[in-house]
Short mmCIF file of C-alpha atoms in Angstrom, two decimals:
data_model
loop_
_atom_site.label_atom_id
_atom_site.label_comp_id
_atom_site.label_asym_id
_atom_site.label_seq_id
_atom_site.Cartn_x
_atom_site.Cartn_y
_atom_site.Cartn_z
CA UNK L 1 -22.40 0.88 0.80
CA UNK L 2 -18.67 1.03 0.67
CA UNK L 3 -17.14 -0.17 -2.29
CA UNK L 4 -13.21 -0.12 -3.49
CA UNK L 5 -11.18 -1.53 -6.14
CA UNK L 6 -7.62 -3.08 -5.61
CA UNK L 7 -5.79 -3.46 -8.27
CA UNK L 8 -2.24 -5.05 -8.48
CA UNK L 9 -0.44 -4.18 -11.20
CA UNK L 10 2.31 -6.83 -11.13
CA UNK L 11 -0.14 -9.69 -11.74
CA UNK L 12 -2.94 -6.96 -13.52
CA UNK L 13 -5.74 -8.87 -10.75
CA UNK L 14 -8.29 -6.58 -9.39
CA UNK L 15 -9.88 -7.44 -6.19
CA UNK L 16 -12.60 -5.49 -4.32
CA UNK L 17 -13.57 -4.93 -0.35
CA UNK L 18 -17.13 -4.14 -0.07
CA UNK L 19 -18.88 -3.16 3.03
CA UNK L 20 -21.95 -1.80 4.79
CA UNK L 21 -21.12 1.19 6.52
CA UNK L 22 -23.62 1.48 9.27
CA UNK L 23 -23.21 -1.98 10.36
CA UNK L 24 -19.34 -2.36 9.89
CA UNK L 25 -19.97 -5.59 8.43
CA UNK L 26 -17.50 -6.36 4.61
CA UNK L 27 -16.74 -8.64 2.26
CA UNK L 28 -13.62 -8.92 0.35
CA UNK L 29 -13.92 -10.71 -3.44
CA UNK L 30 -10.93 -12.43 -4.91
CA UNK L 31 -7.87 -11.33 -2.68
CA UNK L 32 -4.47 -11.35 -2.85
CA UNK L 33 -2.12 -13.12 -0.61
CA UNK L 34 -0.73 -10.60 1.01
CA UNK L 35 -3.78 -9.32 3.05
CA UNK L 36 -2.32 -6.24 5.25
CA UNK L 37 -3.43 -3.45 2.99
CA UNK L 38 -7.19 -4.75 3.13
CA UNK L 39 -7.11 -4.78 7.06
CA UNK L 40 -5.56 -1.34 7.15
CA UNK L 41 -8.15 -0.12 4.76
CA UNK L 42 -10.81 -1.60 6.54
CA UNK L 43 -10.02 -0.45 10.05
CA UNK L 44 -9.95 2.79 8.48
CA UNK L 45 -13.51 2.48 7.05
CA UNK L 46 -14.77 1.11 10.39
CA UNK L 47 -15.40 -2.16 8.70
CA UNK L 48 -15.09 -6.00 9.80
CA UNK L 49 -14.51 -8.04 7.41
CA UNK L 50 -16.68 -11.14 8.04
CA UNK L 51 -16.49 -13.05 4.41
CA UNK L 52 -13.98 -14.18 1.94
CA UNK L 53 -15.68 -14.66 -1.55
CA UNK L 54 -13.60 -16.37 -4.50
CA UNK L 55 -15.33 -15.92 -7.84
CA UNK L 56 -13.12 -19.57 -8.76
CA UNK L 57 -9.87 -20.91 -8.80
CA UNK L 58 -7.42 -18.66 -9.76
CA UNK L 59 -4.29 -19.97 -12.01
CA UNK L 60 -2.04 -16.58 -11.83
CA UNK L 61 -2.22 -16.24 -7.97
CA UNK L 62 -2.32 -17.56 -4.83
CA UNK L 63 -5.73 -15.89 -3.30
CA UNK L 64 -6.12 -14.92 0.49
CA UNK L 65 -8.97 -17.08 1.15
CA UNK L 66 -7.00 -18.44 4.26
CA UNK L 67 -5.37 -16.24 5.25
CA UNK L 68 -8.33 -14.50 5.98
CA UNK L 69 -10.02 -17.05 7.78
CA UNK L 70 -6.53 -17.53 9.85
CA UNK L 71 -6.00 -13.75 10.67
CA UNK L 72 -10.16 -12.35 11.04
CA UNK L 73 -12.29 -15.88 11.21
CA UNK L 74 -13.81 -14.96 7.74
CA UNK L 75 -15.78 -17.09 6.50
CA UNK L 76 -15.02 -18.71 2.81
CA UNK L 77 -17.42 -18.50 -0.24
CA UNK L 78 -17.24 -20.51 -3.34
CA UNK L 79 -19.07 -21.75 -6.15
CA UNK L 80 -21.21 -24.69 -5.70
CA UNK L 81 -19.09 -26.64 -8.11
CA UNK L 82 -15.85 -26.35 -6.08
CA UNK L 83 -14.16 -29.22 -4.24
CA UNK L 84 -11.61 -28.12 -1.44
CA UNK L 85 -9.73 -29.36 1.07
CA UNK L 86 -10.93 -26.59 3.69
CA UNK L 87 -14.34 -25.91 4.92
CA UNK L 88 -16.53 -23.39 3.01
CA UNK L 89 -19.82 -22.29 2.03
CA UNK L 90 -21.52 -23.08 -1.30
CA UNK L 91 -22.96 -20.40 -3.03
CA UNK L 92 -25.95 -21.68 -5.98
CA UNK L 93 -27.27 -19.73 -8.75
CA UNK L 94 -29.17 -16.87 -6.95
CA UNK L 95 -27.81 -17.16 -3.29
CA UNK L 96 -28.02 -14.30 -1.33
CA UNK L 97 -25.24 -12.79 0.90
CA UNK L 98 -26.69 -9.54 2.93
CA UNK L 99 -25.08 -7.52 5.57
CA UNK L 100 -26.69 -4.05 6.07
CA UNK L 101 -28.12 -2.33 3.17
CA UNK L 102 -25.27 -4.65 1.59
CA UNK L 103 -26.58 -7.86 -1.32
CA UNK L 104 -24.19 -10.07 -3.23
CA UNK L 105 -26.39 -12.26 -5.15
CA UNK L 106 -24.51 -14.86 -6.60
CA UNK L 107 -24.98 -15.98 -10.85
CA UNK L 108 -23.61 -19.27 -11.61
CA UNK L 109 -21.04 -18.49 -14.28
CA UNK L 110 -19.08 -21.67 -15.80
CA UNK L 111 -16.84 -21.78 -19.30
CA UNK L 112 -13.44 -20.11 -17.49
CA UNK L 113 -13.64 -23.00 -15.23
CA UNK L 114 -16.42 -25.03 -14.06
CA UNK L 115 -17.24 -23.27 -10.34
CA UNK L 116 -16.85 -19.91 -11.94
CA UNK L 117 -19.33 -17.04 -10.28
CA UNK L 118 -19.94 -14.26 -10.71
CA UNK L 119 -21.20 -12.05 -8.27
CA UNK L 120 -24.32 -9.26 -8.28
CA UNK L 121 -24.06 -6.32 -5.57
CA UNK L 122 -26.91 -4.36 -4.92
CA UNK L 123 -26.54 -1.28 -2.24
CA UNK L 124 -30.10 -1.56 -1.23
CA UNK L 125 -29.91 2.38 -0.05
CA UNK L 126 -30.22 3.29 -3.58
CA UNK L 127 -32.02 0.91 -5.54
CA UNK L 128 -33.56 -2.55 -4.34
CA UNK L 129 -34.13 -3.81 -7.75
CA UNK L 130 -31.02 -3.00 -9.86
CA UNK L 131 -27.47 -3.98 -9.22
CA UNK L 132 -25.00 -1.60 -9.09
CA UNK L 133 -22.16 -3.90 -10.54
CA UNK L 134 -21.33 -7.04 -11.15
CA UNK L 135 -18.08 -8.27 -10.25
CA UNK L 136 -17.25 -10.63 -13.11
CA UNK L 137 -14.22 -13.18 -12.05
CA UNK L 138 -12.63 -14.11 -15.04
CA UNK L 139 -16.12 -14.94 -17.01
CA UNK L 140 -16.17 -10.79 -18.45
CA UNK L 141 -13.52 -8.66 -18.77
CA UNK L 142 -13.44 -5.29 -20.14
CA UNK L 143 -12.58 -6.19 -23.84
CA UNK L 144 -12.83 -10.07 -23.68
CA UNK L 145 -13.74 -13.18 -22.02
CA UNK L 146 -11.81 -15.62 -19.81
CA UNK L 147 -9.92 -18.10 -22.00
CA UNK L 148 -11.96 -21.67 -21.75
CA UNK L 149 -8.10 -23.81 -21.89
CA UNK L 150 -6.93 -23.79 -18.72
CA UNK L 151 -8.99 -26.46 -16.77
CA UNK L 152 -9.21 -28.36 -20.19
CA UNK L 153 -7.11 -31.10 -18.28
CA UNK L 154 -9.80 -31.68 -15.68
CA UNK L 155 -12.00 -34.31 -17.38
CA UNK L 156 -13.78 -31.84 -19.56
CA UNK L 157 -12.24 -30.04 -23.31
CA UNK L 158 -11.73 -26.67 -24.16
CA UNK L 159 -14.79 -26.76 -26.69
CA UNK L 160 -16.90 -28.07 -23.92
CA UNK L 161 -16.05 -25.09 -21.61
CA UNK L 162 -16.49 -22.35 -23.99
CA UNK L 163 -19.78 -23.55 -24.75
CA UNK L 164 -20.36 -23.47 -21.09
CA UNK L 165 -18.75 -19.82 -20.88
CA UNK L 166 -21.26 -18.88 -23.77
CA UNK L 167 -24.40 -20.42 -21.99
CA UNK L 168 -22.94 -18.15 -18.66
CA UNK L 169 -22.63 -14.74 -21.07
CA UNK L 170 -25.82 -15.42 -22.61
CA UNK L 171 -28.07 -16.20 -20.17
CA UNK L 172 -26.67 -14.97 -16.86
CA UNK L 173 -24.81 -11.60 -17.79
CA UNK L 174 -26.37 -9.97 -20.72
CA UNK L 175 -29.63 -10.08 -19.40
CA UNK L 176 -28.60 -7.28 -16.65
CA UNK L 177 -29.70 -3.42 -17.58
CA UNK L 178 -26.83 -1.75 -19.51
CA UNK L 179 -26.10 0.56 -16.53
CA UNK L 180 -24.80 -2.22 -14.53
CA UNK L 181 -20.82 -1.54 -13.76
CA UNK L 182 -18.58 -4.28 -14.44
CA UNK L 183 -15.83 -4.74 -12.59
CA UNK L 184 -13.80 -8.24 -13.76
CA UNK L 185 -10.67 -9.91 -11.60
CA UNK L 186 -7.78 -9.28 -14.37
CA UNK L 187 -6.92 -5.95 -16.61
CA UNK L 188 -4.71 -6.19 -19.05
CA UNK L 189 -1.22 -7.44 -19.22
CA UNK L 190 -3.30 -10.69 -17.73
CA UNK L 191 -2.35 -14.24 -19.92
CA UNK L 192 -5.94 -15.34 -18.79
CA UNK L 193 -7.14 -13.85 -21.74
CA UNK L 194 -6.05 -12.77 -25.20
CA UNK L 195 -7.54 -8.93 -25.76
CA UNK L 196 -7.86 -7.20 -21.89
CA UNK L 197 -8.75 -3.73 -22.13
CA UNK L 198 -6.20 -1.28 -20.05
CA UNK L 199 -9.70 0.11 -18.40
CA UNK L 200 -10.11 -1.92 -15.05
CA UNK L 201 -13.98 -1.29 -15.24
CA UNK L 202 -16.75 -0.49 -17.44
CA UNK L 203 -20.51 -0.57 -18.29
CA UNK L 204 -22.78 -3.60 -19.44
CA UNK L 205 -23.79 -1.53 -22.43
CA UNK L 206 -20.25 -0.22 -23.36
CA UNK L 207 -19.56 -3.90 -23.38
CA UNK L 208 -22.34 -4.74 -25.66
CA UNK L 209 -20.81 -2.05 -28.32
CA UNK L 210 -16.94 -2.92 -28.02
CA UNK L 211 -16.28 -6.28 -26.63
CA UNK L 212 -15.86 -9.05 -29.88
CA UNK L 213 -16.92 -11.59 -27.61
CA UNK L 214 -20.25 -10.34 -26.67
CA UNK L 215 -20.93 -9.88 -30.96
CA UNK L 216 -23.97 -11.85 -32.11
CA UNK L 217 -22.79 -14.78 -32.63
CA UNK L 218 -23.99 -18.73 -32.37
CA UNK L 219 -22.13 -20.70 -29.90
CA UNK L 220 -20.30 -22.35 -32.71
CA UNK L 221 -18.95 -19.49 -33.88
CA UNK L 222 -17.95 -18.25 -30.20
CA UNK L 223 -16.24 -21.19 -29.44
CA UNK L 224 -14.07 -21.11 -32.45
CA UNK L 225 -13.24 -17.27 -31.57
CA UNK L 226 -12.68 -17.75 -28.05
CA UNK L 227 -10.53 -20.50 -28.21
CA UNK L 228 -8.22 -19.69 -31.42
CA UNK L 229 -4.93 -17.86 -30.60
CA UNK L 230 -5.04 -17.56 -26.81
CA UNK L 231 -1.10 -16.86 -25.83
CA UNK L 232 0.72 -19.42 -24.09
CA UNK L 233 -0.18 -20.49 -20.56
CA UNK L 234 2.64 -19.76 -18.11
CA UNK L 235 3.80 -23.33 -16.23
CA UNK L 236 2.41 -22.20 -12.67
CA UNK L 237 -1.16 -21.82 -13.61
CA UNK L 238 -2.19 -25.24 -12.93
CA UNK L 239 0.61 -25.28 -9.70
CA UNK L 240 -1.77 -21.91 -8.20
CA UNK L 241 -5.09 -23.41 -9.12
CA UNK L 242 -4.41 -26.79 -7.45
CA UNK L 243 -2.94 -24.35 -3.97
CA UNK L 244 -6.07 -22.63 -4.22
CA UNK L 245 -8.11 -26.08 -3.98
CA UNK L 246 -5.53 -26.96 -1.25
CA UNK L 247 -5.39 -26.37 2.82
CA UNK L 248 -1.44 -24.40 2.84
CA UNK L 249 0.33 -22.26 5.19
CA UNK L 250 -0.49 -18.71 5.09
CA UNK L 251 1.79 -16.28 3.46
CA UNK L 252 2.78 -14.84 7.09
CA UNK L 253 4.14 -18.12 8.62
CA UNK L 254 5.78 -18.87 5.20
CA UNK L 255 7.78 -15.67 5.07
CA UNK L 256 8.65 -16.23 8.65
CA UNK L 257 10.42 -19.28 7.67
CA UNK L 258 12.38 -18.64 4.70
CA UNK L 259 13.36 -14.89 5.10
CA UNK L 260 16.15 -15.72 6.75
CA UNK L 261 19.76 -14.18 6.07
CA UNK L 262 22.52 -16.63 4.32
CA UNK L 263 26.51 -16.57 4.78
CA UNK L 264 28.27 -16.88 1.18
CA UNK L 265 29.50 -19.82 2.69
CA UNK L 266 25.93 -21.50 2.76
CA UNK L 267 24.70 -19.86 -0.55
CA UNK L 268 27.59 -21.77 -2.63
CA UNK L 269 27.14 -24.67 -0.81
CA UNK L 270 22.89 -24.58 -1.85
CA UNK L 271 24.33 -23.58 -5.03
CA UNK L 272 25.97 -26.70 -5.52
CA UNK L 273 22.91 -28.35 -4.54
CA UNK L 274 21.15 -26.93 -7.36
CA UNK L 275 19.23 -23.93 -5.63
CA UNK L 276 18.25 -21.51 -8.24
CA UNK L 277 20.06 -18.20 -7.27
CA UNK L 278 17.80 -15.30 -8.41
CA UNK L 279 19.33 -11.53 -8.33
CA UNK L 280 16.52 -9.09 -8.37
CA UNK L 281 17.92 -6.22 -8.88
CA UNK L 282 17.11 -3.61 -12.13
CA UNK L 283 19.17 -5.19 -15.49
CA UNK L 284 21.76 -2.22 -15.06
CA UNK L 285 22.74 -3.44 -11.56
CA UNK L 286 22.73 -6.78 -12.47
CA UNK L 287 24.82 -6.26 -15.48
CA UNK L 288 27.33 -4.09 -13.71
CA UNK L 289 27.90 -7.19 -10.93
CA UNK L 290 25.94 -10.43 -10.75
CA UNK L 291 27.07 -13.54 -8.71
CA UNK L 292 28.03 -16.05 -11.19
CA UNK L 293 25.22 -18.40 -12.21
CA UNK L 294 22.84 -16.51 -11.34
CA UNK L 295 19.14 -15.58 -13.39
CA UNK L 296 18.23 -11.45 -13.41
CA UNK L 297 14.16 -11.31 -12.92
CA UNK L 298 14.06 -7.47 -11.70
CA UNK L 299 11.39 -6.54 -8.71
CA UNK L 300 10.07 -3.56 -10.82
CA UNK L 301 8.90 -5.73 -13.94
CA UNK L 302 6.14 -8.03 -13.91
CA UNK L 303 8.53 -10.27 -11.43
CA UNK L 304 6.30 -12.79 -9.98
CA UNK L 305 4.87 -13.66 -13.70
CA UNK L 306 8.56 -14.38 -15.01
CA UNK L 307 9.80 -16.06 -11.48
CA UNK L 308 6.57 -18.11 -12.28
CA UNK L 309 7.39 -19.13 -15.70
CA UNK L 310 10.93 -19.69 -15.28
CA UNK L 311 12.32 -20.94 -12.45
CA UNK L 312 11.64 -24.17 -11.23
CA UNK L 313 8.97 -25.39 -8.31
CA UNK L 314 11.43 -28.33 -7.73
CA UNK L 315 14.22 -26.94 -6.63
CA UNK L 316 15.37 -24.26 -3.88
CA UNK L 317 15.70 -20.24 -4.19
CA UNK L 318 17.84 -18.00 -2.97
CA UNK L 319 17.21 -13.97 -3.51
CA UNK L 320 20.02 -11.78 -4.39
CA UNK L 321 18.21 -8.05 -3.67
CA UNK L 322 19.86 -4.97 -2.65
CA UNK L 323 19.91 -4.64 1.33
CA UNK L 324 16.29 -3.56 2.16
CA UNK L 325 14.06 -5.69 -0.67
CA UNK L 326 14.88 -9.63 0.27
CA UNK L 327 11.30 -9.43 1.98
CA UNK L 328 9.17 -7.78 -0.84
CA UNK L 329 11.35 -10.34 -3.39
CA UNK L 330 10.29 -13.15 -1.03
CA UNK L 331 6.54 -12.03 -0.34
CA UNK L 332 5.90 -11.29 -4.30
CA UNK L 333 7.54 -15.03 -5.21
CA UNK L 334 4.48 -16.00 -2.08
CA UNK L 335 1.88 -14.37 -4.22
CA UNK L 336 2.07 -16.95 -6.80
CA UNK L 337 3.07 -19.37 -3.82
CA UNK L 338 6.59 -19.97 -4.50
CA UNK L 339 7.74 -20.82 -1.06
CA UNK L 340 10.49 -22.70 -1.68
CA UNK L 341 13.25 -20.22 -0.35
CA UNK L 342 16.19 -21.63 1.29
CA UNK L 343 17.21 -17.78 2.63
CA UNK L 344 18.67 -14.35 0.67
CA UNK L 345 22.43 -13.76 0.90
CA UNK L 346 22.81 -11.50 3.56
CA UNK L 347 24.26 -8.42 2.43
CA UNK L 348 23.38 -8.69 -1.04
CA UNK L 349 26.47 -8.16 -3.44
CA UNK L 350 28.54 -6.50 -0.70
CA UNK L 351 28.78 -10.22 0.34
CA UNK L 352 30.99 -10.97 -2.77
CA UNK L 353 33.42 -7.26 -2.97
CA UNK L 354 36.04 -9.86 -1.77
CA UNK L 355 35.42 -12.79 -4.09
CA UNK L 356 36.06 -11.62 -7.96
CA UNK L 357 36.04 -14.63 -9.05
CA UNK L 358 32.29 -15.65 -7.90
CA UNK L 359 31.64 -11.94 -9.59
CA UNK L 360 30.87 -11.40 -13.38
CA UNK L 361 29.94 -8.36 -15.34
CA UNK L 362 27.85 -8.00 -18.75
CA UNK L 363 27.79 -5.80 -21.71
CA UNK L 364 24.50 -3.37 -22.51
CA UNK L 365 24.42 -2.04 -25.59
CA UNK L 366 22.83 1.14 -26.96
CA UNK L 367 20.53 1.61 -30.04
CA UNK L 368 23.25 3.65 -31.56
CA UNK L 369 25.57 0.98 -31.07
CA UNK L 370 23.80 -2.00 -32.03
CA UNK L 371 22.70 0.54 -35.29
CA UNK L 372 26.87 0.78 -36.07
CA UNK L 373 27.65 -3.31 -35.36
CA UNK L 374 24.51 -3.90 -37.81
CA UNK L 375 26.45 -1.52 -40.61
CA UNK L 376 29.99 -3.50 -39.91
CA UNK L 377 31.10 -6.17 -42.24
CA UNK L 378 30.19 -8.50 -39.62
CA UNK L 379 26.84 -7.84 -38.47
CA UNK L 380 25.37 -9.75 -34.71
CA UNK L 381 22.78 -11.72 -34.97
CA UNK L 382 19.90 -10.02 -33.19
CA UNK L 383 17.62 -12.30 -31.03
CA UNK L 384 14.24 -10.93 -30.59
CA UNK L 385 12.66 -12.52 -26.74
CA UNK L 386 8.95 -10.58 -27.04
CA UNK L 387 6.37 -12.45 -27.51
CA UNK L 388 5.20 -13.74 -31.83
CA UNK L 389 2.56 -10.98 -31.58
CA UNK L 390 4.37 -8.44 -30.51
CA UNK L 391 7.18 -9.42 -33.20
CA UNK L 392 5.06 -9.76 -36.10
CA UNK L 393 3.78 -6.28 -35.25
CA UNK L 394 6.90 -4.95 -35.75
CA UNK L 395 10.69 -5.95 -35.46
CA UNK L 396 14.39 -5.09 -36.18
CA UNK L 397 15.18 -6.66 -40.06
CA UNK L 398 17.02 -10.09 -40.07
CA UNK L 399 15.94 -10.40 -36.05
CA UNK L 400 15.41 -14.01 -34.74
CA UNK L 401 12.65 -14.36 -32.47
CA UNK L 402 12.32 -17.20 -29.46
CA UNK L 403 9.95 -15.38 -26.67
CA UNK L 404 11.64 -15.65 -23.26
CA UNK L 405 9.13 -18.45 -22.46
CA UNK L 406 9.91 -20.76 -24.52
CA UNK L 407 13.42 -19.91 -24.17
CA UNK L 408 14.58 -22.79 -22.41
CA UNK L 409 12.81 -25.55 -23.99
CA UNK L 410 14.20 -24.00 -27.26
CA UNK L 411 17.49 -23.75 -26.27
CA UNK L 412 18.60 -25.97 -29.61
CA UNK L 413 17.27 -22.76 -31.90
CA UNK L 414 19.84 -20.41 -30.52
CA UNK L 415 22.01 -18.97 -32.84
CA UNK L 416 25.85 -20.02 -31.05
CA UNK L 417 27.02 -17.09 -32.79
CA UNK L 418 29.72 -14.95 -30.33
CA UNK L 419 28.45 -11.56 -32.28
CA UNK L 420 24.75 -11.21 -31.10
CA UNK L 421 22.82 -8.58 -29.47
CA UNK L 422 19.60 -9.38 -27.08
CA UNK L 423 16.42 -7.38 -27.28
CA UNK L 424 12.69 -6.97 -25.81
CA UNK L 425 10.55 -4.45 -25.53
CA UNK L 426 12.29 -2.41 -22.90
CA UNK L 427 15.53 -4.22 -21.40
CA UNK L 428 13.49 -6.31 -19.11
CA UNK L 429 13.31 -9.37 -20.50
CA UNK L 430 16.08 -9.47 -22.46
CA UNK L 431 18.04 -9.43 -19.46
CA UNK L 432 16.32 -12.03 -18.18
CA UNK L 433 17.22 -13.73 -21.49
CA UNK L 434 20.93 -12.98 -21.54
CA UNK L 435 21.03 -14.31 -17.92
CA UNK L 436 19.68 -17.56 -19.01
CA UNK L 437 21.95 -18.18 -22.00
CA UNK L 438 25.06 -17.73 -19.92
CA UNK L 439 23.69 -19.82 -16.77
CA UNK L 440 22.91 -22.48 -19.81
CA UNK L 441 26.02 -22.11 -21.35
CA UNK L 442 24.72 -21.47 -24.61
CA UNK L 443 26.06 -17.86 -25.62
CA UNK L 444 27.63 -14.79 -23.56
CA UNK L 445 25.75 -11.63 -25.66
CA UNK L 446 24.75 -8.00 -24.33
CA UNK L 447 21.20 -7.35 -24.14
CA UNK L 448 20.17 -3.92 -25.85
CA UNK L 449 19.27 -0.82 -23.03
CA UNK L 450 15.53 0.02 -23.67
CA UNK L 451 14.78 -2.34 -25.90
CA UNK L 452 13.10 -1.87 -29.21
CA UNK L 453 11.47 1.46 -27.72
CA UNK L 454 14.87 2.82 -27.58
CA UNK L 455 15.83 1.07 -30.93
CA UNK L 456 12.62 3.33 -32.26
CA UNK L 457 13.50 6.54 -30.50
CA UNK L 458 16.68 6.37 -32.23
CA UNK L 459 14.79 7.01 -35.42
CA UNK L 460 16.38 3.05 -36.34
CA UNK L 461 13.99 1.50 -38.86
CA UNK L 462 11.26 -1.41 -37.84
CA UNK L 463 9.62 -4.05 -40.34
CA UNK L 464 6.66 -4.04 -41.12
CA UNK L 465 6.33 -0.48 -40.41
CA UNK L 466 3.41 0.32 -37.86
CA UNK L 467 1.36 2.26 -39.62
CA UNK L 468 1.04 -0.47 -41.56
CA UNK L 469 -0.63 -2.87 -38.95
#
């Protein structure tokens, strides 16, 4: 048996290619959009990939169900509670897929979402009896469980769900021998669940000893814990779940459609249409020269999470990337199937050396400076855009904090104070942040350069201290 992990770290989803070596014959579980990086791995492995598995509906991405059955004639697997608009195959509680020496027995999983699976594989070689992992969807992962909200809307509650999702872990998963890998969909930095470990796999028994969800407990008490303080949903999650139910174009005919190159003539005319113009470039770019108007969501930060949460389905996009990127910016914003690009301004900023006035620059700030302003007589107001975890762990004195999120909708709570300083953790989202005050109108304020990290390596003080949480 051949059997790899992919793991994205952008969107922290794992997905896996598994394949019987003597008969070429693979499956692929759970796959990204973008699908050129399995074929390549598979031709060089000999393998054909001949099935397209999808443990359920993902939220956070747009999976490559079709674009596998477009590109190879794979065949698509789901859970026998799953309506779509495209053809597929059904898989019940103990279906069998073989190829080779290959099994994927499937174990009807629901409480994440009602089709959830989860998915046994057995390389018959070694042992006919005992699985050697179970890939676990978003039903296990290492550290937690998959949070039971997001398909509360569906006709069926939260409560109603977790006790589903405790009926699954109960009865399906902890049964299996404590040697079994585990190998989930998401790792952390994931928001479809509230405690994901770093480690993108583990053991059935190391489970049993360090995951709080797998505790003795009565389903009661499980659904209280799994379904108190689960972090915000981003607003795409129920857009991808519903594309993943849907028939769509496939990420290669999209991206021949809207990469296309855009005069600054056209871009200010979309612009007065009310296309979203979104610069990609790292904050110190941005903040050295941005097209007025514009919103800074960088390409090396968890990009298609923040595009996702912040910019708006409704209305068009054009990229603003340095000469090079438009088509990674374009192809990441198709991983959570934002296809609504009108183009990318062709030439990036060079387009504007000409035009100062469509050109604005930013302050940054230091730790060391924002240390002296806070000393002055007239001290900024500090805005604070993490998350309310990661503030009540620990924060700058007298900080306000509105996570980026919930920035917009909170737009009222701003301080319109013209001294003010911008921080995150580490200068990515608080440029975000300082972009969308000024395209808002609300305040012009420098963001602060590394973030609280730097604020902390300048020896600058943090309440409550950490040691203390």
């Amino acid at each position: 048996m051949y059997f790899k992990q992919f793991y994205l770290g952008c969107l922290a989803h794992a997905s896996y290619l598994i394949g019987d070596e003597k008969s070429g014959e693979a499956a692929i579980v759970d796959p990204q959009r973008d699908i050129a990086h399995y074929l390549e791995e598979a031709q060089a492995q000999g393998l054909h990939i001949r099935h397209v598995l999808l443990t359920h509906f993902h939220a956070d991405f747009v999976s490559g169900h079709l674009e596998f059955r477009d590109t190879v004639g794979a065949q698509i697997y789901l859970g026998a509670r799953a309506e779509a608009e495209y053809d597929f195959t059904p898989l019940h509680d103990g279906d069998e897929l073989t190829f080779g020496q290959v099994k994927l027995k499937v174990l009807e999983t629901p409480g994440h979402t009602p089709e959830s699976i989860c998915i046994l594989v057995y390389d018959q070689d070694r042992d006919h009896d005992k699985p050697h992992a179970v890939l676990t969807g978003d039903t296990l992962f290492i550290g937690d469980v998959g949070r039971p909200d997001l398909m509360a809307s569906l006709g069926i509650t939260e409560a109603e769900l977790a006790g589903m999702l405790y009926d699954s872990i109960q009865q399906k998963l902890l049964p299996l021998p404590d040697e079994t890998l585990v190998y989930p969909a998401h790792g952390a930095g994931s928001m479809c669940g509230k405690n994901l470990s770093k480690e993108t796999f583990s053991t059935l028994g190391e489970q049993r000893k360090y995951n709080y969800a797998l505790k003795p407990m009565s389903k009661a008490e499980f659904i209280e814990v799994v379904t108190t303080d689960q972090p915000d949903a981003p607003k795409y999650f129920s857009y991808d779940a519903m594309l993943n139910r849907q028939e769509r174009s496939t990420l290669k005919d999209t991206l021949a459609k809207v990469l296309k190159p855009l005069s600054l003539d056209a871009v200010m005319r979309l612009k007065q249409e009310d296309a979203q113009i979104l610069d990609v470039r790292d904050p110190s770019e941005f903040a050295s020269a941005h097209m007025v108007g514009s919103i800074n969501i960088g390409l090396k930060g968890q990009y298609a999470h923040w595009c996702g949460s912040l910019l708006d389905r409704t209305r068009q996009i054009v990229i603003i990337a340095d000469p090079g990127r438009e088509e990674e910016a374009a192809m990441r914003l198709g991983r959570i199937g934002f296809d609504h690009i009108a183009g990318y301004l062709d030439g990036g900023m060079l387009a504007l050396r000409d035009h100062p006035d469509l050109v604005r620059r930013c302050e940054r700030v230091t730790a060391e400076e924002l240390a002296e302003r806070l000393a002055s007589a007239e001290p900024p107001v500090v805005l604070d855009v993490r998350s309310e975890r990661e503030y009540q762990t620990k924060h700058i004195e007298g900080s306000v904090n509105i996570p980026l999120n919930r920035l917009v909708e909170r737009l009222k709570d701003v301080p319109r104070s013209k001294n003010m300083v911008i921080h995150c953790a580490g200068g990515y989202r608080s440029s975000i942040a300082a972009s969308l005050l000024r395209l808002h109108d609300v305040v012009d304020a420098p963001d602060l350069v590394g973030g609280i990290a730097a604020w902390e390596a300048a020896k600058q003080k943090v309440v409550p201290s950490p040691l203390s949480v």
